Every structure is written in structure tokens, then in C-alpha cells.
PDB file of C-alpha atoms and ligand atoms in Angstrom:
ATOM      1  CA  MET A 288    -135.004-221.965  15.861  1.00 68.00           C
ATOM      2  CA  ALA A 289    -135.564-225.584  14.793  1.00 89.00           C
ATOM      3  CA  ILE A 290    -133.909-228.104  17.126  1.00 93.00           C
ATOM      4  CA  LYS A 291    -131.423-230.320  15.256  1.00 96.00           C
ATOM      5  CA  ARG A 292    -131.058-232.811  18.082  1.00 98.00           C
ATOM      6  CA  VAL A 293    -133.163-232.661  21.208  1.00 98.00           C
ATOM      7  CA  ARG A 294    -131.102-232.429  24.369  1.00 98.00           C
ATOM      8  CA  ALA A 295    -132.004-232.126  28.042  1.00 98.00           C
ATOM      9  CA  HIS A 296    -131.772-228.319  27.978  1.00 98.00           C
ATOM     10  CA  HIS A 297    -134.285-228.192  25.092  1.00 98.00           C
ATOM     11  CA  LEU A 298    -136.778-230.167  27.195  1.00 98.00           C
ATOM     12  CA  ALA A 299    -136.296-227.683  30.048  1.00 98.00           C
ATOM     13  CA  GLN A 300    -136.796-224.807  27.597  1.00 98.00           C
ATOM     14  CA  MET A 301    -139.973-226.402  26.221  1.00 98.00           C
ATOM     15  CA  LYS A 302    -141.381-226.536  29.739  1.00 98.00           C
ATOM     16  CA  ALA A 303    -140.418-222.905  30.315  1.00 98.00           C
ATOM     17  CA  ASP A 304    -142.056-221.880  26.999  1.00 97.00           C
ATOM     18  CA  GLY A 305    -145.163-223.987  27.576  1.00 98.00           C
ATOM     19  CA  THR A 306    -144.431-226.054  24.434  1.00 98.00           C
ATOM     20  CA  PRO A 307    -145.935-229.551  24.810  1.00 98.00           C
ATOM     21  CA  ILE A 308    -143.363-232.369  24.687  1.00 98.00           C
ATOM     22  CA  THR A 309    -144.261-235.450  22.608  1.00 98.00           C
ATOM     23  CA  MET A 310    -142.944-238.862  23.577  1.00 98.00           C
ATOM     24  CA  LEU A 311    -143.674-242.302  22.119  1.00 98.00           C
ATOM     25  CA  THR A 312    -142.233-245.679  22.885  1.00 98.00           C
ATOM     26  CA  SER A 313    -140.075-247.234  20.166  1.00 98.00           C
ATOM     27  CA  TYR A 314    -138.206-250.508  20.141  1.00 98.00           C
ATOM     28  CA  ASP A 315    -136.716-250.944  16.671  1.00 98.00           C
ATOM     29  CA  ALA A 316    -135.246-249.219  13.625  1.00 98.00           C
ATOM     30  CA  ILE A 317    -138.383-249.026  11.454  1.00 98.00           C
ATOM     31  CA  THR A 318    -140.694-247.258  13.875  1.00 98.00           C
ATOM     32  CA  THR A 319    -137.870-245.072  15.171  1.00 98.00           C
ATOM     33  CA  ARG A 320    -137.219-243.688  11.680  1.00 98.00           C
ATOM     34  CA  ILE A 321    -140.911-242.867  11.262  1.00 98.00           C
ATOM     35  CA  PHE A 322    -141.375-241.248  14.683  1.00 98.00           C
ATOM     36  CA  ASP A 323    -138.073-239.380  14.406  1.00 98.00           C
ATOM     37  CA  GLU A 324    -138.757-238.049  10.889  1.00 98.00           C
ATOM     38  CA  ILE A 325    -142.058-236.499  11.985  1.00 98.00           C
ATOM     39  CA  GLY A 326    -140.343-234.719  14.881  1.00 98.00           C
ATOM     40  CA  THR A 327    -141.368-236.695  17.959  1.00 98.00           C
ATOM     41  CA  ASP A 328    -139.340-235.044  20.725  1.00 98.00           C
ATOM     42  CA  MET A 329    -138.569-238.071  22.895  1.00 98.00           C
ATOM     43  CA  LEU A 330    -138.449-241.789  22.134  1.00 99.00           C
ATOM     44  CA  LEU A 331    -138.729-244.212  25.021  1.00 98.00           C
ATOM     45  CA  VAL A 332    -137.214-247.648  24.733  1.00 98.00           C
ATOM     46  CA  GLY A 333    -139.628-248.747  27.412  1.00 98.00           C
ATOM     47  CA  ASP A 334    -139.490-252.048  29.209  1.00 98.00           C
ATOM     48  CA  SER A 335    -142.977-252.441  27.713  1.00 97.00           C
ATOM     49  CA  TYR A 336    -140.736-254.001  25.022  1.00 98.00           C
ATOM     50  CA  ALA A 337    -141.286-257.177  27.086  1.00 97.00           C
ATOM     51  CA  ASN A 338    -145.058-257.190  26.488  1.00 95.00           C
ATOM     52  CA  VAL A 339    -145.315-255.371  23.180  1.00 96.00           C
ATOM     53  CA  MET A 340    -142.504-256.987  21.199  1.00 97.00           C
ATOM     54  CA  LEU A 341    -141.395-260.088  23.088  1.00 97.00           C
ATOM     55  CA  GLY A 342    -144.832-261.396  24.079  1.00 95.00           C
ATOM     56  CA  PHE A 343    -144.293-261.600  27.840  1.00 96.00           C
ATOM     57  CA  ASP A 344    -147.121-260.896  30.300  1.00 92.00           C
ATOM     58  CA  SER A 345    -145.075-258.483  32.389  1.00 93.00           C
ATOM     59  CA  THR A 346    -142.424-255.800  31.924  1.00 94.00           C
ATOM     60  CA  THR A 347    -140.419-257.536  34.653  1.00 94.00           C
ATOM     61  CA  SER A 348    -139.465-260.336  32.238  1.00 95.00           C
ATOM     62  CA  VAL A 349    -137.058-258.266  30.153  1.00 97.00           C
ATOM     63  CA  GLY A 350    -133.370-258.007  31.086  1.00 98.00           C
ATOM     64  CA  ILE A 351    -130.593-255.505  30.544  1.00 98.00           C
ATOM     65  CA  ASP A 352    -129.069-257.363  27.569  1.00 98.00           C
ATOM     66  CA  GLU A 353    -132.350-257.259  25.630  1.00 98.00           C
ATOM     67  CA  MET A 354    -132.809-253.581  26.515  1.00 98.00           C
ATOM     68  CA  VAL A 355    -129.299-252.841  25.240  1.00 98.00           C
ATOM     69  CA  VAL A 356    -130.125-254.431  21.853  1.00 98.00           C
ATOM     70  CA  ALA A 357    -133.405-252.496  21.510  1.00 98.00           C
ATOM     71  CA  THR A 358    -131.763-249.249  22.665  1.00 98.00           C
ATOM     72  CA  GLY A 359    -129.032-249.645  20.044  1.00 98.00           C
ATOM     73  CA  ALA A 360    -131.618-250.119  17.278  1.00 98.00           C
ATOM     74  CA  VAL A 361    -133.502-246.989  18.357  1.00 98.00           C
ATOM     75  CA  ALA A 362    -130.435-244.820  19.008  1.00 98.00           C
ATOM     76  CA  ARG A 363    -128.826-245.673  15.640  1.00 98.00           C
ATOM     77  CA  ASN A 364    -131.936-244.489  13.829  1.00 98.00           C
ATOM     78  CA  ALA A 365    -132.999-241.450  15.856  1.00 98.00           C
ATOM     79  CA  LYS A 366    -131.395-238.385  14.297  1.00 98.00           C
ATOM     80  CA  ARG A 367    -133.294-235.738  16.274  1.00 98.00           C
ATOM     81  CA  ALA A 368    -135.237-237.350  19.098  1.00 98.00           C
ATOM     82  CA  PHE A 369    -134.001-237.574  22.679  1.00 98.00           C
ATOM     83  CA  VAL A 370    -133.731-241.317  23.366  1.00 99.00           C
ATOM     84  CA  VAL A 371    -134.595-242.559  26.848  1.00 99.00           C
ATOM     85  CA  ALA A 372    -133.970-246.217  27.739  1.00 98.00           C
ATOM     86  CA  ASP A 373    -135.630-248.040  30.627  1.00 98.00           C
ATOM     87  CA  LEU A 374    -133.480-249.674  33.247  1.00 98.00           C
ATOM     88  CA  PRO A 375    -135.337-253.005  33.519  1.00 98.00           C
ATOM     89  CA  PHE A 376    -136.551-254.598  36.739  1.00 97.00           C
ATOM     90  CA  GLY A 377    -133.656-256.064  38.730  1.00 97.00           C
ATOM     91  CA  SER A 378    -130.987-253.937  37.055  1.00 98.00           C
ATOM     92  CA  TYR A 379    -130.845-251.037  39.538  1.00 98.00           C
ATOM     93  CA  GLU A 380    -132.493-252.015  42.841  1.00 97.00           C
ATOM     94  CA  THR A 381    -129.678-254.240  44.113  1.00 97.00           C
ATOM     95  CA  SER A 382    -126.975-251.580  44.617  1.00 98.00           C
ATOM     96  CA  HIS A 383    -125.870-248.176  43.371  1.00 98.00           C
ATOM     97  CA  GLU A 384    -122.947-249.918  41.659  1.00 98.00           C
ATOM     98  CA  ASP A 385    -125.310-252.176  39.676  1.00 98.00           C
ATOM     99  CA  ALA A 386    -127.502-249.185  38.832  1.00 98.00           C
ATOM    100  CA  VAL A 387    -124.582-247.142  37.494  1.00 98.00           C
ATOM    101  CA  ALA A 388    -123.046-250.116  35.636  1.00 98.00           C
ATOM    102  CA  ASN A 389    -126.352-250.919  33.876  1.00 98.00           C
ATOM    103  CA  ALA A 390    -127.076-247.264  33.135  1.00 98.00           C
ATOM    104  CA  VAL A 391    -123.631-247.079  31.508  1.00 98.00           C
ATOM    105  CA  LYS A 392    -124.574-250.042  29.256  1.00 98.00           C
ATOM    106  CA  LEU A 393    -127.671-248.214  27.996  1.00 98.00           C
ATOM    107  CA  ILE A 394    -125.739-244.988  27.414  1.00 98.00           C
ATOM    108  CA  LYS A 395    -123.027-246.920  25.528  1.00 98.00           C
ATOM    109  CA  ALA A 396    -125.835-248.375  23.372  1.00 98.00           C
ATOM    110  CA  GLY A 397    -126.728-244.791  22.448  1.00 98.00           C
ATOM    111  CA  ALA A 398    -129.389-243.596  24.904  1.00 98.00           C
ATOM    112  CA  SER A 399    -129.423-239.939  25.930  1.00 98.00           C
ATOM    113  CA  ALA A 400    -130.929-240.799  29.327  1.00 98.00           C
ATOM    114  CA  VAL A 401    -132.059-243.758  31.393  1.00 98.00           C
ATOM    115  CA  LYS A 402    -135.434-244.093  33.113  1.00 98.00           C
ATOM    116  CA  LEU A 403    -136.121-245.867  36.376  1.00 98.00           C
ATOM    117  CA  GLU A 404    -139.193-246.365  38.525  1.00 97.00           C
ATOM    118  CA  GLY A 405    -139.615-245.007  42.035  1.00 97.00           C
ATOM    119  CA  GLY A 406    -139.681-241.710  43.894  1.00 97.00           C
ATOM    120  CA  VAL A 407    -138.383-241.131  47.420  1.00 97.00           C
ATOM    121  CA  ARG A 408    -137.219-244.757  47.668  1.00 96.00           C
ATOM    122  CA  MET A 409    -135.048-244.394  44.543  1.00 98.00           C
ATOM    123  CA  ALA A 410    -133.740-240.868  45.150  1.00 98.00           C
ATOM    124  CA  GLU A 411    -130.260-241.990  46.229  1.00 98.00           C
ATOM    125  CA  THR A 412    -130.019-244.331  43.230  1.00 98.00           C
ATOM    126  CA  ILE A 413    -130.930-241.450  40.919  1.00 98.00           C
ATOM    127  CA  ARG A 414    -128.276-239.331  42.604  1.00 98.00           C
ATOM    128  CA  ALA A 415    -125.637-242.037  42.086  1.00 98.00           C
ATOM    129  CA  ILE A 416    -126.438-242.342  38.361  1.00 98.00           C
ATOM    130  CA  VAL A 417    -126.530-238.563  37.920  1.00 98.00           C
ATOM    131  CA  ASN A 418    -123.151-238.336  39.689  1.00 98.00           C
ATOM    132  CA  ALA A 419    -121.799-240.689  37.023  1.00 98.00           C
ATOM    133  CA  GLY A 420    -122.703-238.048  34.419  1.00 98.00           C
ATOM    134  CA  ILE A 421    -125.851-239.768  33.165  1.00 98.00           C
ATOM    135  CA  ASN A 422    -129.244-238.125  32.566  1.00 98.00           C
ATOM    136  CA  VAL A 423    -132.049-239.769  34.527  1.00 98.00           C
ATOM    137  CA  VAL A 424    -135.787-239.619  33.838  1.00 98.00           C
ATOM    138  CA  ALA A 425    -137.811-240.765  36.848  1.00 98.00           C
ATOM    139  CA  HIS A 426    -141.156-242.610  36.715  1.00 98.00           C
ATOM    140  CA  ILE A 427    -143.635-242.257  39.577  1.00 97.00           C
ATOM    141  CA  GLY A 428    -147.322-242.892  40.263  1.00 96.00           C
ATOM    142  CA  TYR A 429    -148.212-246.318  38.896  1.00 94.00           C
ATOM    143  CA  THR A 430    -144.902-248.085  38.322  1.00 92.00           C
ATOM    144  CA  PRO A 431    -145.469-251.261  36.244  1.00 89.00           C
ATOM    145  CA  GLN A 432    -142.335-253.018  37.532  1.00 92.00           C
ATOM    146  CA  SER A 433    -144.036-253.084  40.978  1.00 88.00           C
ATOM    147  CA  GLU A 434    -147.357-254.325  39.570  1.00 84.00           C
ATOM    148  CA  ASN A 435    -147.547-257.211  42.044  1.00 83.00           C
ATOM    149  CA  ALA A 436    -146.940-254.981  45.054  1.00 83.00           C
ATOM    150  CA  LEU A 437    -149.379-252.353  43.748  1.00 85.00           C
ATOM    151  CA  GLY A 438    -152.122-254.882  42.948  1.00 78.00           C
ATOM    152  CA  GLY A 439    -152.095-254.278  39.176  1.00 80.00           C
ATOM    153  CA  PRO A 440    -152.614-251.129  37.101  1.00 83.00           C
ATOM    154  CA  ARG A 441    -154.607-248.641  39.163  1.00 82.00           C
ATOM    155  CA  VAL A 442    -154.619-244.912  39.762  1.00 83.00           C
ATOM    156  CA  GLN A 443    -152.098-243.914  42.423  1.00 80.00           C
ATOM    157  CA  GLY A 444    -152.286-240.918  44.726  1.00 80.00           C
ATOM    158  CA  ARG A 445    -155.998-240.790  45.493  1.00 84.00           C
ATOM    159  CA  GLY A 446    -156.933-239.233  48.844  1.00 84.00           C
ATOM    160  CA  ASP A 447    -154.181-239.309  51.470  1.00 81.00           C
ATOM    161  CA  ALA A 448    -151.794-241.023  49.031  1.00 87.00           C
ATOM    162  CA  ALA A 449    -151.573-237.755  47.063  1.00 91.00           C
ATOM    163  CA  GLU A 450    -148.971-236.436  49.501  1.00 94.00           C
ATOM    164  CA  GLN A 451    -146.706-239.429  48.777  1.00 95.00           C
ATOM    165  CA  ILE A 452    -146.802-238.694  45.032  1.00 96.00           C
ATOM    166  CA  ARG A 453    -145.946-235.040  45.681  1.00 97.00           C
ATOM    167  CA  GLN A 454    -143.019-236.087  47.880  1.00 97.00           C
ATOM    168  CA  ASP A 455    -141.868-238.538  45.195  1.00 97.00           C
ATOM    169  CA  ALA A 456    -141.933-235.769  42.597  1.00 98.00           C
ATOM    170  CA  ARG A 457    -139.893-233.390  44.779  1.00 98.00           C
ATOM    171  CA  ALA A 458    -137.443-236.164  45.701  1.00 98.00           C
ATOM    172  CA  VAL A 459    -136.618-237.133  42.106  1.00 98.00           C
ATOM    173  CA  GLN A 460    -136.147-233.501  41.106  1.00 98.00           C
ATOM    174  CA  ASP A 461    -133.892-232.858  44.127  1.00 98.00           C
ATOM    175  CA  ALA A 462    -131.899-235.992  43.239  1.00 98.00           C
ATOM    176  CA  GLY A 463    -131.134-234.544  39.803  1.00 98.00           C
ATOM    177  CA  ALA A 464    -133.669-236.164  37.440  1.00 98.00           C
ATOM    178  CA  ILE A 465    -134.103-234.147  34.228  1.00 98.00           C
ATOM    179  CA  ALA A 466    -137.773-235.116  33.795  1.00 98.00           C
ATOM    180  CA  VAL A 467    -140.408-237.294  35.434  1.00 98.00           C
ATOM    181  CA  VAL A 468    -143.068-239.587  33.994  1.00 98.00           C
ATOM    182  CA  LEU A 469    -146.362-239.445  35.925  1.00 98.00           C
ATOM    183  CA  GLU A 470    -148.376-242.601  35.262  1.00 97.00           C
ATOM    184  CA  LEU A 471    -152.008-243.040  36.381  1.00 95.00           C
ATOM    185  CA  VAL A 472    -151.959-240.018  38.665  1.00 96.00           C
ATOM    186  CA  PRO A 473    -155.200-238.044  39.191  1.00 95.00           C
ATOM    187  CA  ALA A 474    -155.181-235.039  36.850  1.00 96.00           C
ATOM    188  CA  PRO A 475    -155.427-232.360  39.593  1.00 96.00           C
ATOM    189  CA  ILE A 476    -152.373-233.797  41.378  1.00 96.00           C
ATOM    190  CA  ALA A 477    -150.425-234.098  38.123  1.00 97.00           C
ATOM    191  CA  THR A 478    -151.340-230.464  37.380  1.00 98.00           C
ATOM    192  CA  ASP A 479    -150.106-229.282  40.806  1.00 97.00           C
ATOM    193  CA  ILE A 480    -146.874-231.262  40.466  1.00 98.00           C
ATOM    194  CA  THR A 481    -146.318-229.837  36.974  1.00 98.00           C
ATOM    195  CA  ARG A 482    -146.702-226.306  38.369  1.00 98.00           C
ATOM    196  CA  GLU A 483    -144.439-226.980  41.328  1.00 98.00           C
ATOM    197  CA  LEU A 484    -141.545-228.743  39.587  1.00 98.00           C
ATOM    198  CA  THR A 485    -138.934-227.007  37.477  1.00 98.00           C
ATOM    199  CA  ILE A 486    -138.270-230.228  35.480  1.00 98.00           C
ATOM    200  CA  PRO A 487    -140.742-231.358  32.774  1.00 98.00           C
ATOM    201  CA  THR A 488    -143.506-233.805  33.667  1.00 98.00           C
ATOM    202  CA  ILE A 489    -144.535-236.359  31.044  1.00 98.00           C
ATOM    203  CA  GLY A 490    -147.986-237.798  31.655  1.00 98.00           C
ATOM    204  CA  ILE A 491    -149.606-241.119  30.800  1.00 98.00           C
ATOM    205  CA  GLY A 492    -153.115-241.355  32.162  1.00 96.00           C
ATOM    206  CA  ALA A 493    -152.415-238.192  34.170  1.00 97.00           C
ATOM    207  CA  GLY A 494    -154.642-235.624  32.467  1.00 97.00           C
ATOM    208  CA  GLU A 495    -153.979-232.836  30.015  1.00 97.00           C
ATOM    209  CA  HIS A 496    -151.872-230.416  32.064  1.00 98.00           C
ATOM    210  CA  THR A 497    -148.535-232.205  32.222  1.00 98.00           C
ATOM    211  CA  ASP A 498    -145.658-230.712  30.203  1.00 98.00           C
ATOM    212  CA  GLY A 499    -145.678-233.660  27.805  1.00 98.00           C
ATOM    213  CA  GLN A 500    -147.480-236.892  27.020  1.00 98.00           C
ATOM    214  CA  VAL A 501    -146.242-240.413  26.372  1.00 98.00           C
ATOM    215  CA  LEU A 502    -148.060-243.425  24.941  1.00 98.00           C
ATOM    216  CA  VAL A 503    -147.031-246.941  24.021  1.00 97.00           C
ATOM    217  CA  TRP A 504    -146.931-246.614  20.225  1.00 98.00           C
ATOM    218  CA  THR A 505    -148.822-249.817  19.472  1.00 97.00           C
ATOM    219  CA  ASP A 506    -151.708-248.588  21.641  1.00 97.00           C
ATOM    220  CA  MET A 507    -152.026-245.225  19.886  1.00 97.00           C
ATOM    221  CA  ALA A 508    -151.690-246.879  16.451  1.00 98.00           C
ATOM    222  CA  GLY A 509    -154.461-249.430  16.965  1.00 96.00           C
ATOM    223  CA  MET A 510    -152.110-252.412  17.142  1.00 94.00           C
ATOM    224  CA  SER A 511    -153.179-253.711  20.556  1.00 90.00           C
ATOM    225  CA  ASP A 512    -156.025-256.124  21.318  1.00 86.00           C
ATOM    226  CA  TRP A 513    -156.946-253.965  24.292  1.00 86.00           C
ATOM    227  CA  GLN A 514    -155.936-250.527  25.492  1.00 86.00           C
ATOM    228  CA  PRO A 515    -156.511-248.602  28.716  1.00 90.00           C
ATOM    229  CA  SER A 516    -159.300-245.982  28.747  1.00 92.00           C
ATOM    230  CA  PHE A 517    -156.836-243.063  28.675  1.00 94.00           C
ATOM    231  CA  VAL A 518    -155.405-244.192  25.324  1.00 96.00           C
ATOM    232  CA  LYS A 519    -156.696-242.631  22.124  1.00 97.00           C
ATOM    233  CA  VAL A 520    -156.282-244.659  18.938  1.00 97.00           C
ATOM    234  CA  PHE A 521    -154.930-242.199  16.346  1.00 98.00           C
ATOM    235  CA  GLY A 522    -154.808-244.643  13.433  1.00 97.00           C
ATOM    236  CA  GLU A 523    -155.845-248.201  12.577  1.00 97.00           C
ATOM    237  CA  VAL A 524    -152.354-249.410  11.643  1.00 98.00           C
ATOM    238  CA  GLY A 525    -153.083-252.929  12.856  1.00 97.00           C
ATOM    239  CA  MET A 526    -156.052-253.182  10.481  1.00 97.00           C
ATOM    240  CA  ALA A 527    -154.046-251.719   7.572  1.00 98.00           C
ATOM    241  CA  LEU A 528    -151.266-254.283   8.157  1.00 98.00           C
ATOM    242  CA  LYS A 529    -153.775-257.142   8.410  1.00 97.00           C
ATOM    243  CA  ASN A 530    -155.371-256.052   5.127  1.00 98.00           C
ATOM    244  CA  ALA A 531    -151.975-255.802   3.397  1.00 98.00           C
ATOM    245  CA  ALA A 532    -150.914-259.249   4.609  1.00 98.00           C
ATOM    246  CA  GLN A 533    -154.289-260.714   3.615  1.00 98.00           C
ATOM    247  CA  ALA A 534    -153.995-259.204   0.111  1.00 98.00           C
ATOM    248  CA  TYR A 535    -150.484-260.672  -0.215  1.00 98.00           C
ATOM    249  CA  ASN A 536    -151.633-264.140   0.898  1.00 98.00           C
ATOM    250  CA  ASP A 537    -154.575-264.023  -1.515  1.00 98.00           C
ATOM    251  CA  ALA A 538    -152.342-262.935  -4.405  1.00 98.00           C
ATOM    252  CA  VAL A 539    -149.820-265.714  -3.766  1.00 98.00           C
ATOM    253  CA  ARG A 540    -152.551-268.334  -3.447  1.00 98.00           C
ATOM    254  CA  SER A 541    -154.273-267.195  -6.657  1.00 98.00           C
ATOM    255  CA  ARG A 542    -150.896-266.920  -8.440  1.00 97.00           C
ATOM    256  CA  SER A 543    -151.621-263.274  -9.322  1.00 97.00           C
ATOM    257  CA  PHE A 544    -148.337-262.320  -7.616  1.00 96.00           C
ATOM    258  CA  PRO A 545    -145.626-262.129  -8.891  1.00 93.00           C
ATOM    259  CA  ASP A 546    -146.954-260.590 -12.092  1.00 92.00           C
ATOM    260  CA  SER A 547    -145.304-259.084 -15.150  1.00 88.00           C
ATOM    261  CA  ASP A 548    -144.750-255.733 -13.331  1.00 90.00           C
ATOM    262  CA  HIS A 549    -143.057-257.346 -10.332  1.00 91.00           C
ATOM    263  CA  ARG A 550    -140.433-259.672 -11.629  1.00 86.00           C
ATOM    264  CA  PHE A 551    -136.680-259.718 -11.170  1.00 82.00           C
ATOM    265  CA  ASN A 552    -135.341-259.038 -14.649  1.00 73.00           C
ATOM    266  CA  GLN A 553    -132.779-261.669 -15.482  1.00 62.00           C
TER     267      GLN A 553
HETATM  268  O1  KIV B 800    -142.200-249.025  29.360  1.00 77.87           O
HETATM  269  C1  KIV B 800    -143.022-248.153  29.028  1.00 77.87           C
HETATM  270  O2  KIV B 800    -143.637-248.205  27.945  1.00 77.87           O
HETATM  271  C2  KIV B 800    -143.256-247.047  29.938  1.00 77.87           C
HETATM  272  C3  KIV B 800    -144.355-246.099  29.595  1.00 77.87           C
HETATM  273  C4  KIV B 800    -145.659-246.703  29.962  1.00 77.87           C
HETATM  274  C5  KIV B 800    -144.171-244.768  30.228  1.00 77.87           C
HETATM  275  O3  KIV B 800    -142.600-246.933  30.917  1.00 77.87           O
END
């Protein structure tokens, strides 16, 4: 049966059925309508909003008020997709009270779940948010909000560190997370974790055997100057937009636009 609106139990069912879960980031009304209409299962209002849309160097620069605005734009325009909103850096580490209060803001803006970064170290925070009746998606492996502590984007869980990633995965599931993002985790470890957990795993740079995949939409659409090696560009949207804007500029400069077919009839 076609899903009218994706809910947490549908994601669990998709894992059980072996149906791959699709997730893309989205930060505004226009892209949300497009991704939602084509049936993308999950939309992530990621804190990558900071880099992608606001032009900051780091995800840590975005705050809860900006995330609330972006979440509202996405949630108002997603008819089917399950909307996940990132709790930004500094909005949940300080206390369980802050974490719950900020998660409530994102849910009031229309999110179906909040996402936060961290495994074992964040398990009690996840539990507190879940106890407030809020769905939590966890994010482990490479966690961009800790980029300074982790020494920049790099694969996590190689060698002895694999056990830490496994413990993180178990801890977030035990704390009540409904799904977990695995970022830059070696594929064999992501595969083992996917087999072991009962909640869906969503991979980014974590191989092909996770229950779902997520990409930053501007990366997969060819809108970024640079993308990591695990990203596939599925369309040259950046080039198409450049060409359209160039054609518009040329037409205005040559006075071939507006023309007789494109005039407001007075
Ligand atoms: O903010 C984001 O875009 C993310 C994805 C990289 C998973 O967290």
C-alpha cells in the first residue's frame, strides 16, 4: 500500500522489508516540494544549512532560531516525507533541559523528529528527548559538529576504534532513537551495525549495505564547487541554472527580453 505520510513505523517496516530508505537534505520550500513530490522518504533539515545556504565555513555557526525558520519552510511543504531537523551545535550539549526545550522548538516548527550528534556520550540526552515524546535520529561516526576535536572530515572507526562505533550504535538504539545516521564509517562496520540494530541505519560515506542513504542535495545535484569522493553527482543542476541565468542576462542586455510574447497586457 502506498504510504500517504511517512512515519517512524514506516521506516521500521522498510528496514524489516529490506526496502531502501531515501533521504536528502532540504532547507527551503522550493526544493522540498520537488523532493517530496518524487517520493523521497526522509528530508533532513541538516545543519549543513550553515555551509550550503548561509555561506559559513562550519555547521557550528548556525543557531536554533535559524534552524526553526528552515524547518518551518520544509515542514510546510512536505506532504509525504518524514522531516528530520538537526539540533544545532550548542543547543543540546549544555543540559537535558536545553536539549528538550530546543527539540520542542523544532517539533513546533513542524519536524517529525530531531537529529543530534553523538553515541554513548549523548545516550542520556537522547533518552531525555524521547521521554518528552519526541522522535530522535542519532548521528554517529564522523560528526561534523565536532570537526575540530576530530581533526576534520575523516573516516571513523578504523582498527580498534571500530568497537567504539559499535557501542555508539547500540547505545543510541537502547536510548530510544528511531534511526541512526552513520557518517564516514568503513563499509564492513556499517554493514555489521545494520545487521545488528533493529532501527534503520542511514549511511553517508558508509558503503552500500545500510538501510538507507542520505546526501546533501546540492552535492548530488552538481551545485557544489567540491564534493567528497563518496558523493555521486546525479545531475548538473548548477550548470543548468548558470546557463539559464546567462541566457537571461544576455537577453536583457540585447533587449530581446521582454518580447511580444512576454509582456504584461495592459
Ligand atoms: O547536516 C547535514 O547535512 C547532515 C548530513 C551530512 C547527514 O547531518
